[in-house]
Coordinates of C-alpha atoms and ligand atoms in Angstrom, one line a residue:
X666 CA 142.9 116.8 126.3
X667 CA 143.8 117.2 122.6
X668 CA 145.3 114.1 121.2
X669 CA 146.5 114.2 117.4
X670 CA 146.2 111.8 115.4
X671 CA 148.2 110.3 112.9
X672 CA 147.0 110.8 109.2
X673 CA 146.4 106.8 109.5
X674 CA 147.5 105.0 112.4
X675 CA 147.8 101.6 109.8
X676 CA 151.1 100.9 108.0
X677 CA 148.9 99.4 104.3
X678 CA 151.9 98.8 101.9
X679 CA 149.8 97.9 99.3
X680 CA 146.2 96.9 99.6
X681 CA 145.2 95.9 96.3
X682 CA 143.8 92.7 96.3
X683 CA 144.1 92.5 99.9
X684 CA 141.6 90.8 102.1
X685 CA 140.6 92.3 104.9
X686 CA 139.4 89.7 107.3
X687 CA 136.1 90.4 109.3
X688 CA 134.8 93.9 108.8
X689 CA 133.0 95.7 111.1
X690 CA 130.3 98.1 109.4
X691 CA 129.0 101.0 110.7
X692 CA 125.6 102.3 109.4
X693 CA 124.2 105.6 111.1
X694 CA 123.0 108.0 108.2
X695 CA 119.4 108.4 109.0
X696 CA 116.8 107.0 111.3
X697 CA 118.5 103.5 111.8
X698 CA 121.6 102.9 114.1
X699 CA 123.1 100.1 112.6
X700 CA 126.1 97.6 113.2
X701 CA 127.5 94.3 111.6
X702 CA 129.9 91.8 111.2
X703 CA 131.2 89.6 107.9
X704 CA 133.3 87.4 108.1
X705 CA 136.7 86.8 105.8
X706 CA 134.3 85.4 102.9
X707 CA 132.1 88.5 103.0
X708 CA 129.3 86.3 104.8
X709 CA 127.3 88.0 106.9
X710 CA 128.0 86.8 111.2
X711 CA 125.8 89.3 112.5
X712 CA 123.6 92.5 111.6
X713 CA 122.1 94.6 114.4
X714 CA 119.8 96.9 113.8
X715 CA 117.9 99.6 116.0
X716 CA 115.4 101.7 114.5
X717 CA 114.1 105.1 115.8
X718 CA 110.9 104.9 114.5
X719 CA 109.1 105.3 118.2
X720 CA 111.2 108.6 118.4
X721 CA 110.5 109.8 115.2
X722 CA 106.5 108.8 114.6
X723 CA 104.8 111.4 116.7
X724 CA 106.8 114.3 114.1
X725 CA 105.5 112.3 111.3
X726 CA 108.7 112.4 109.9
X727 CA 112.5 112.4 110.9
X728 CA 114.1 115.4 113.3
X729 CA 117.4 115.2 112.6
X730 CA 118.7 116.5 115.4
X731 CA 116.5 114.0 117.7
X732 CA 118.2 111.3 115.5
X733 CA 121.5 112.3 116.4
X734 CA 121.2 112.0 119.8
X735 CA 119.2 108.4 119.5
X736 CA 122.3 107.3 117.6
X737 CA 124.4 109.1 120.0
X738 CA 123.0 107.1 122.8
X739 CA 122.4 103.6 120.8
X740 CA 125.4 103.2 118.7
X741 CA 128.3 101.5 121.5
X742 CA 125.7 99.0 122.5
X743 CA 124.7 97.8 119.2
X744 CA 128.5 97.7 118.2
X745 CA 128.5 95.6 121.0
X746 CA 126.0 93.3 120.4
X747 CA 126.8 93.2 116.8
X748 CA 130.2 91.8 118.1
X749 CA 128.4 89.2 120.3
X750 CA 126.3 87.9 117.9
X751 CA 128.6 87.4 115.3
X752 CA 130.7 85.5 118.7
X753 CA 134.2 87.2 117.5
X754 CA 136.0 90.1 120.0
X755 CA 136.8 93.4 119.1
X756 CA 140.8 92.1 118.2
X757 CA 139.5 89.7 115.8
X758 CA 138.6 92.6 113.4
X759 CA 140.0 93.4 110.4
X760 CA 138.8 96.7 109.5
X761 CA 135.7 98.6 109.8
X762 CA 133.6 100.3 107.2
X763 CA 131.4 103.3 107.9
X764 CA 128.9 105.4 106.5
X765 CA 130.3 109.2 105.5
X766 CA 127.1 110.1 103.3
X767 CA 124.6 111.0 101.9
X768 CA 122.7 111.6 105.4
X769 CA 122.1 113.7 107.6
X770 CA 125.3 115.5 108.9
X771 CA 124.8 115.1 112.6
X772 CA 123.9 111.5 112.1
X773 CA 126.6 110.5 110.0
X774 CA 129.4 112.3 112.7
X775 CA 128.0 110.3 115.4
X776 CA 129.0 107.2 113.5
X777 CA 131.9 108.3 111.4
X778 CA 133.6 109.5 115.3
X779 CA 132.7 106.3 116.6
X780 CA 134.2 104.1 113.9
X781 CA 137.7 106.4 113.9
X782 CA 138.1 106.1 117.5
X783 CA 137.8 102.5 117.1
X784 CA 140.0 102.0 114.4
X785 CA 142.4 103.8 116.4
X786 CA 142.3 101.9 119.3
X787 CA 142.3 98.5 117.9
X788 CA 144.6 99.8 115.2
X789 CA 142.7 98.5 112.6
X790 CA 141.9 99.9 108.7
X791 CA 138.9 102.3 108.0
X792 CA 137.2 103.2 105.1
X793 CA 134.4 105.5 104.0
X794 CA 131.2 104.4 102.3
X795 CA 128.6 105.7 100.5
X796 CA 125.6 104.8 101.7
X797 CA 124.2 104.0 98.0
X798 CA 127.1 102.0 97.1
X799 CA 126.2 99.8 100.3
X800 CA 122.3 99.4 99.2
X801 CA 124.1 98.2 95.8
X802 CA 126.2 96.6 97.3
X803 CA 123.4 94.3 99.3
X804 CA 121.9 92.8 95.5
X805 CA 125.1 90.5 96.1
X806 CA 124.8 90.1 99.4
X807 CA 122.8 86.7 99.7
X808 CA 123.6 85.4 96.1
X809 CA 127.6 86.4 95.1
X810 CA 126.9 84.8 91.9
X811 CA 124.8 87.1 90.8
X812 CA 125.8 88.8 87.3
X813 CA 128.1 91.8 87.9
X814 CA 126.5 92.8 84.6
X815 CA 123.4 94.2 85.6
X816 CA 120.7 97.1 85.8
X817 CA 120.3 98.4 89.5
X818 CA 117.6 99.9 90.8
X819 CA 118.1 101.6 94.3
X820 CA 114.8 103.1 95.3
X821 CA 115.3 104.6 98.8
X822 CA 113.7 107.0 100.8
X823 CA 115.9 109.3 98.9
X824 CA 116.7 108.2 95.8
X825 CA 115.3 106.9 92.5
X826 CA 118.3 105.6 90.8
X827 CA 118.9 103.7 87.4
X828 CA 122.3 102.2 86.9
X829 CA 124.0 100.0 84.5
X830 CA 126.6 98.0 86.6
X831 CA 129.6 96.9 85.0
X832 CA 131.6 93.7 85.4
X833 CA 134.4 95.9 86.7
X834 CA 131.7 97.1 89.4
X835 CA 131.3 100.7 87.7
X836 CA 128.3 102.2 87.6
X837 CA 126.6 104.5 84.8
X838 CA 124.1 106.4 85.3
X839 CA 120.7 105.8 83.3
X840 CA 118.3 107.4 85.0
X841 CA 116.9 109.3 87.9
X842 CA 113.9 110.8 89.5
X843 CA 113.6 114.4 88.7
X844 CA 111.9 115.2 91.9
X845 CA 110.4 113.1 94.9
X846 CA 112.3 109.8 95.4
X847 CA 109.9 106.7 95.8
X848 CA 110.4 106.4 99.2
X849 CA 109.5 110.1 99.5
X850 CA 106.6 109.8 97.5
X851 CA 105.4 106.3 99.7
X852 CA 105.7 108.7 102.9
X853 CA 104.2 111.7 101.6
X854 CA 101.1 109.5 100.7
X855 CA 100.7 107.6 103.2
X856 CA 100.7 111.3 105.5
X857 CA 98.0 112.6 103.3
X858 CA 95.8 109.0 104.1
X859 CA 96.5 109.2 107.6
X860 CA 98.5 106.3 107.7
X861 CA 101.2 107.5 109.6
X862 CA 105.4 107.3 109.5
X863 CA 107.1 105.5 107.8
X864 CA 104.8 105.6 104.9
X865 CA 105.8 102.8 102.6
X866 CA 105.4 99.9 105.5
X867 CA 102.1 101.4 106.1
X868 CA 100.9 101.5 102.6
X869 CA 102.2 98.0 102.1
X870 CA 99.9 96.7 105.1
X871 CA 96.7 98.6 104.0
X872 CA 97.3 98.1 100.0
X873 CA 95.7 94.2 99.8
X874 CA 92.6 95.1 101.1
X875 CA 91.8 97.8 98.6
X876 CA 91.6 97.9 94.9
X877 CA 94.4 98.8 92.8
X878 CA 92.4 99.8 89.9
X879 CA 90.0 101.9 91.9
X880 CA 91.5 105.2 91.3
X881 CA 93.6 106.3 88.2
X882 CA 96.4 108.1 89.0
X883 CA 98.9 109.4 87.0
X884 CA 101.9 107.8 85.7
X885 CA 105.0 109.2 84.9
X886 CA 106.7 108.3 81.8
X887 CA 109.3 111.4 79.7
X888 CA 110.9 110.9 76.7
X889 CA 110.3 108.6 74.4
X890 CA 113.2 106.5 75.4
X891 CA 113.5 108.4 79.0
X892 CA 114.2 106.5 82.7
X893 CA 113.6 109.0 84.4
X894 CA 111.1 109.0 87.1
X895 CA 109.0 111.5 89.1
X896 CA 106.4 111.5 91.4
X897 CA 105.5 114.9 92.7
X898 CA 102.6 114.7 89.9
X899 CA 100.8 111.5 91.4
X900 CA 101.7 112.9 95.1
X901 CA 99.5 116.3 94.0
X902 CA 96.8 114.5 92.0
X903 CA 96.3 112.3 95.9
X904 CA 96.0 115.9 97.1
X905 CA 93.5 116.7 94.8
X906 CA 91.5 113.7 94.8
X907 CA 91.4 114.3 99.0
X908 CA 90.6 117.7 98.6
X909 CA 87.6 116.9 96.6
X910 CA 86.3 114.4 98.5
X911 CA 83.4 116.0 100.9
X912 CA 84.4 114.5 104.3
X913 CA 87.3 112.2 105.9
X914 CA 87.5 109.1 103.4
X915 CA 86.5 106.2 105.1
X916 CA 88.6 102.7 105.8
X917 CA 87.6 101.4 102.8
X918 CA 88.2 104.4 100.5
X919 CA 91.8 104.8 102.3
X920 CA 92.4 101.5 101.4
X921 CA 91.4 102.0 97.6
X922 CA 93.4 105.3 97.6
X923 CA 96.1 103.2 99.3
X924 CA 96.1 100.2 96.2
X925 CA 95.5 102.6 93.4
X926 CA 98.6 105.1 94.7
X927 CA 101.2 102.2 95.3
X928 CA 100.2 101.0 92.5
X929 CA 101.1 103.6 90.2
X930 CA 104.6 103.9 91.9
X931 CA 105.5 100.6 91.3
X932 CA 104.3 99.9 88.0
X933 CA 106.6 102.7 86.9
X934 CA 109.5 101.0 88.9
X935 CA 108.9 98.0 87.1
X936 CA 108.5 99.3 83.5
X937 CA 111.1 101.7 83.7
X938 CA 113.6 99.3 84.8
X939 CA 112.7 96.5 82.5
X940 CA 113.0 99.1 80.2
X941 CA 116.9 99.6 80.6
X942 CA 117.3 95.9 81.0
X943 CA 116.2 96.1 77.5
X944 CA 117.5 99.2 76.1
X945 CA 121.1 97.8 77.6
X946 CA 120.4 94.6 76.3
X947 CA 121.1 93.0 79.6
X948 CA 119.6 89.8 81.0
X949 CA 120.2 90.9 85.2
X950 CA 118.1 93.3 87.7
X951 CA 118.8 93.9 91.4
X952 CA 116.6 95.8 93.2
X953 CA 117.7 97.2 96.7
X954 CA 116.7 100.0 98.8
X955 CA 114.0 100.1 101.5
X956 CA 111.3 100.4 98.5
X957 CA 112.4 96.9 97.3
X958 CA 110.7 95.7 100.5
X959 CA 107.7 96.6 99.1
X960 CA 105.4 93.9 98.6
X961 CA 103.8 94.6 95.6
X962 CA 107.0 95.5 94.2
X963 CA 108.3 92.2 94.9
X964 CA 105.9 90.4 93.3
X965 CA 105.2 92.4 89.8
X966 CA 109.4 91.9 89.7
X967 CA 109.3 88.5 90.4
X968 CA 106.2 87.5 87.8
X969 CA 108.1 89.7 85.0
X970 CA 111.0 88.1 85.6
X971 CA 110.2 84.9 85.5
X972 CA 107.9 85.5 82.3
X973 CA 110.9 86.8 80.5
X974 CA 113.8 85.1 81.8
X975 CA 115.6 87.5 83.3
X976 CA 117.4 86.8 86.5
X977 CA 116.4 88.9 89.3
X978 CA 118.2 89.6 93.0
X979 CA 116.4 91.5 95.4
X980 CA 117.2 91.2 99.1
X981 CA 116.0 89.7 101.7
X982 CA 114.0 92.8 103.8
X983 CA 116.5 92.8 106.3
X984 CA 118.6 93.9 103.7
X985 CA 116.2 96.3 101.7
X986 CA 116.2 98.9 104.9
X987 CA 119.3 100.7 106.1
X988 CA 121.6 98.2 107.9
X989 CA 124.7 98.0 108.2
X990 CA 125.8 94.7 106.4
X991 CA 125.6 96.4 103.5
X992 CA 128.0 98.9 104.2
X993 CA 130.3 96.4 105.4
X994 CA 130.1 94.4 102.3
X995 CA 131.0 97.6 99.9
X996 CA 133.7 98.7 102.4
X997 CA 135.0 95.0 101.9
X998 CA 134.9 95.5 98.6
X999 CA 136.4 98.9 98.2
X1000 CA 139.3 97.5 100.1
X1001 CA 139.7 94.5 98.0
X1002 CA 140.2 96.8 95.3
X1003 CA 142.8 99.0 96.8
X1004 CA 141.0 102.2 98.4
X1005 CA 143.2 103.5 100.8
X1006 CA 141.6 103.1 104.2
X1007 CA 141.6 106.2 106.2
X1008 CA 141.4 107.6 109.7
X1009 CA 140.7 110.9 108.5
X1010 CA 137.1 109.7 107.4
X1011 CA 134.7 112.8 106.9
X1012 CA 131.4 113.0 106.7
X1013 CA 129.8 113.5 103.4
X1014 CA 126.2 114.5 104.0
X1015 CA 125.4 115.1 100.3
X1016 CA 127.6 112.3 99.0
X1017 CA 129.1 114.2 96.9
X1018 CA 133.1 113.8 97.6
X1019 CA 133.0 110.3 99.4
X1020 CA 135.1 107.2 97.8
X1021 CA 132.9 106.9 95.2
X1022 CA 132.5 110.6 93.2
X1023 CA 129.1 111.0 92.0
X1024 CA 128.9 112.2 88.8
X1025 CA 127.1 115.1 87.8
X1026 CA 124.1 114.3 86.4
X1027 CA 123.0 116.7 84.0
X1028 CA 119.5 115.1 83.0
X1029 CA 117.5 113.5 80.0
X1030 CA 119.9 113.3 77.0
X1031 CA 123.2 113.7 78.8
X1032 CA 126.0 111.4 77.5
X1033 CA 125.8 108.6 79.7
X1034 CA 129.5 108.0 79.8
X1035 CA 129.9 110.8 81.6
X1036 CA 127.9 109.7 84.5
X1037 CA 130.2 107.3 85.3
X1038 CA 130.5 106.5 88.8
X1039 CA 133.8 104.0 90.3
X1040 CA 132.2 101.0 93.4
Ligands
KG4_1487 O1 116.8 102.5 102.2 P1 116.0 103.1 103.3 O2 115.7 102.3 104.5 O3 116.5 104.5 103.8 C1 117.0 105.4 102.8 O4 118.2 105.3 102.4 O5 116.3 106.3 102.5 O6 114.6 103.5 102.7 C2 113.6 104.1 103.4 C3 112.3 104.3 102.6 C4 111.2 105.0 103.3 O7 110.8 106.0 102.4 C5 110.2 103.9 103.5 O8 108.9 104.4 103.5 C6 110.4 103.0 102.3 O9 111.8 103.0 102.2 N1 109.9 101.7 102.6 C7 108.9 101.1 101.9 C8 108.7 99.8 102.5 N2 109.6 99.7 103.5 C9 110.3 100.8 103.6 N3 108.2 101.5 100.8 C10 107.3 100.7 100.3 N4 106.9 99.6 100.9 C11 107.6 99.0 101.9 N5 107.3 97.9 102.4
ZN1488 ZN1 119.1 103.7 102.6

């Protein structure tokens, strides 16, 4: 049976400013099917997370069409227990946030239908998110007081962003990578060792037992003033160093190779970005994205930031991985500031036309002000 639905089933005479009670947020973009609750405050009540990685391991990578169906199958019952957990109903909601993109398409429409037929049914607001403004959304998630005048640094599994946030929660464009994200490069590597999917946790647990310094590999660095990253150089000099080596390398040489590689990814995270805290003469850095669970990471951040006063936010881990209280803290926020909820949600695989417009970025030397994204 066809059943048409209004354009939006929720009379909003004027949302700006408004607060929209609990939100419900709906995270499904990739590998993780996620659901959670936050209360009127923006306080997180619940947030559920079920990860694919036992479907996805034995491809050594993600199939999208196998994630799909996982989410498929997984998504009512972590709504549900999202809703448990948090101990509110279904009618208590006030809206619901979802991912639209960037993702994978058939991912994102397993969510995307969910959250509309909700909304429908319990007559409730929804809105779109992009999935990056919800991982920069999450530096604020834990500590609200956190300067809205910041550098961010979202390094995901597919992006290598730079931004300067503004007070009036734009973002500008500073920098990007110009190939392999870090995430990507964290995988890639940790394939090439043997280490298995995903690659960044698995680097992370063999890292401390090897020696950062054993093996030089390249660092990326551009333009004199550049923050820009890439990585496809220090993923093909790992090749190289593997191809030359005469038989399988052994425990101990994985673990060097594993010390010395994350090594040089991170160090360039951390220069780069206390670069543009500098450059922007800004005294703020959040970190988010599932590479800001990285333990290294964490710590080089920390000890630079403390030597240098400069106040740092990066989330807890639960918060560093796709979840879904980050989307339902930007979808709180977007709604706070007046974006028009909508039932006719689409999916935005590339994340190129959701609430948020992505700039085009046009590279090294571009006129930042034209990179100028709206959160
Ligand atoms: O944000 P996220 O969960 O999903 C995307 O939006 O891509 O990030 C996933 C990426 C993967 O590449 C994964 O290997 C990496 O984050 N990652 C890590 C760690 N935990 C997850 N990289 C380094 N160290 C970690 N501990
Ligand atoms: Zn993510």
């Amino acid at each position: 049976m066809r059943m048409d639905l209004p354009s939006n089933p929720v009379e909003i005479p004027d949302r700006v400013g408004c607060r929209p009670g609990l939100v419900l947020g709906i995270e499904s973009s990739c590998d993780e099917t996620a659901a959670a609750v936050i209360d009127h405050e923006g306080a997180v009540l619940s947030n559920i997370v079920s990860s694919q990685i036992a479907i996805h391991e034995k491809f050594g990578g993600i199939v999208p069409e196998l994630a799909a169906r996982a989410h498929l199958g997984l998504i009512d019952q972590v709504v549900e227990q999202a809703v448990s957990q948090a101990h509110v109903s279904k009618s208590d909601l006030g809206a619901i946030a979802v991912t639209q993109g960037p993702g994978l398409a058939g991912a994102l429409l397993v969510g995307t239908s969910y959250a509309k037929a909700l909304s429908y049914g319990l007559r409730i607001p929804i809105v779109g998110v992009n999935h990056l403004q919800g991982h920069i959304a999450s530096a604020w998630l834990v500590d609200p007081t956190f300067p809205a005048s910041c550098i961010v640094l979202v390094v995901s599994g597919g992006h290598t962003h730079l931004y300067r946030h503004e007070i009036d929660g734009r973002c500008v464009l500073l920098g990007r990578t110009r190939d392999d994200a870090a995430g990507e490069a964290f995988d890639k590597g940790a394939q090439m060792l043997g280490l298995g999917y995903p690659g960044g946790p698995a680097i992370d647990r063999v890292a401390p037992s090897g020696d950062p310094g054993a093996i030089v590999f390249p660092r990326f660095r551009g333009g004199k003033h550049s923050l820009d990253f890439s990585f496809s150089g220090l993923k093909t000099s790992l090749l190289y160093k593997l191809r030359k080596m005469m038989s399988a390398p052994s425990p101990d040489q994985v673990a060097d190779l594993a010390a010395s590689y994350q090594e040089a990814i991170v160090q360039v995270l951390v220069t780069k970005a206390f670069a543009a805290l500098e450059q922007g003469n800004l005294d703020a850095l959040a970190v988010v994205g599932g590479v800001s669970a990285n333990s290294r990471l964490r710590m080089l951040l920390n000890e630079r930031a403390a030597r240098t006063s400069i106040r740092l936010a990066i989330p807890p881990i639960e918060y560093c991985t796709d979840n879904a209280a980050m989307i339902a803290v930007a979808g709180r926020q977007l709604l706070m500031r007046g974006a028009q909820p909508s039932i006719g949600v689409e999916v935005d695989p590339m994340g190129t036309s959701t609430s948020i417009a992505m700039a085009p970025w046009r590279g090294e030397g571009s006129d930042p002000k034209k990179e100028t994204i709206y959160f």
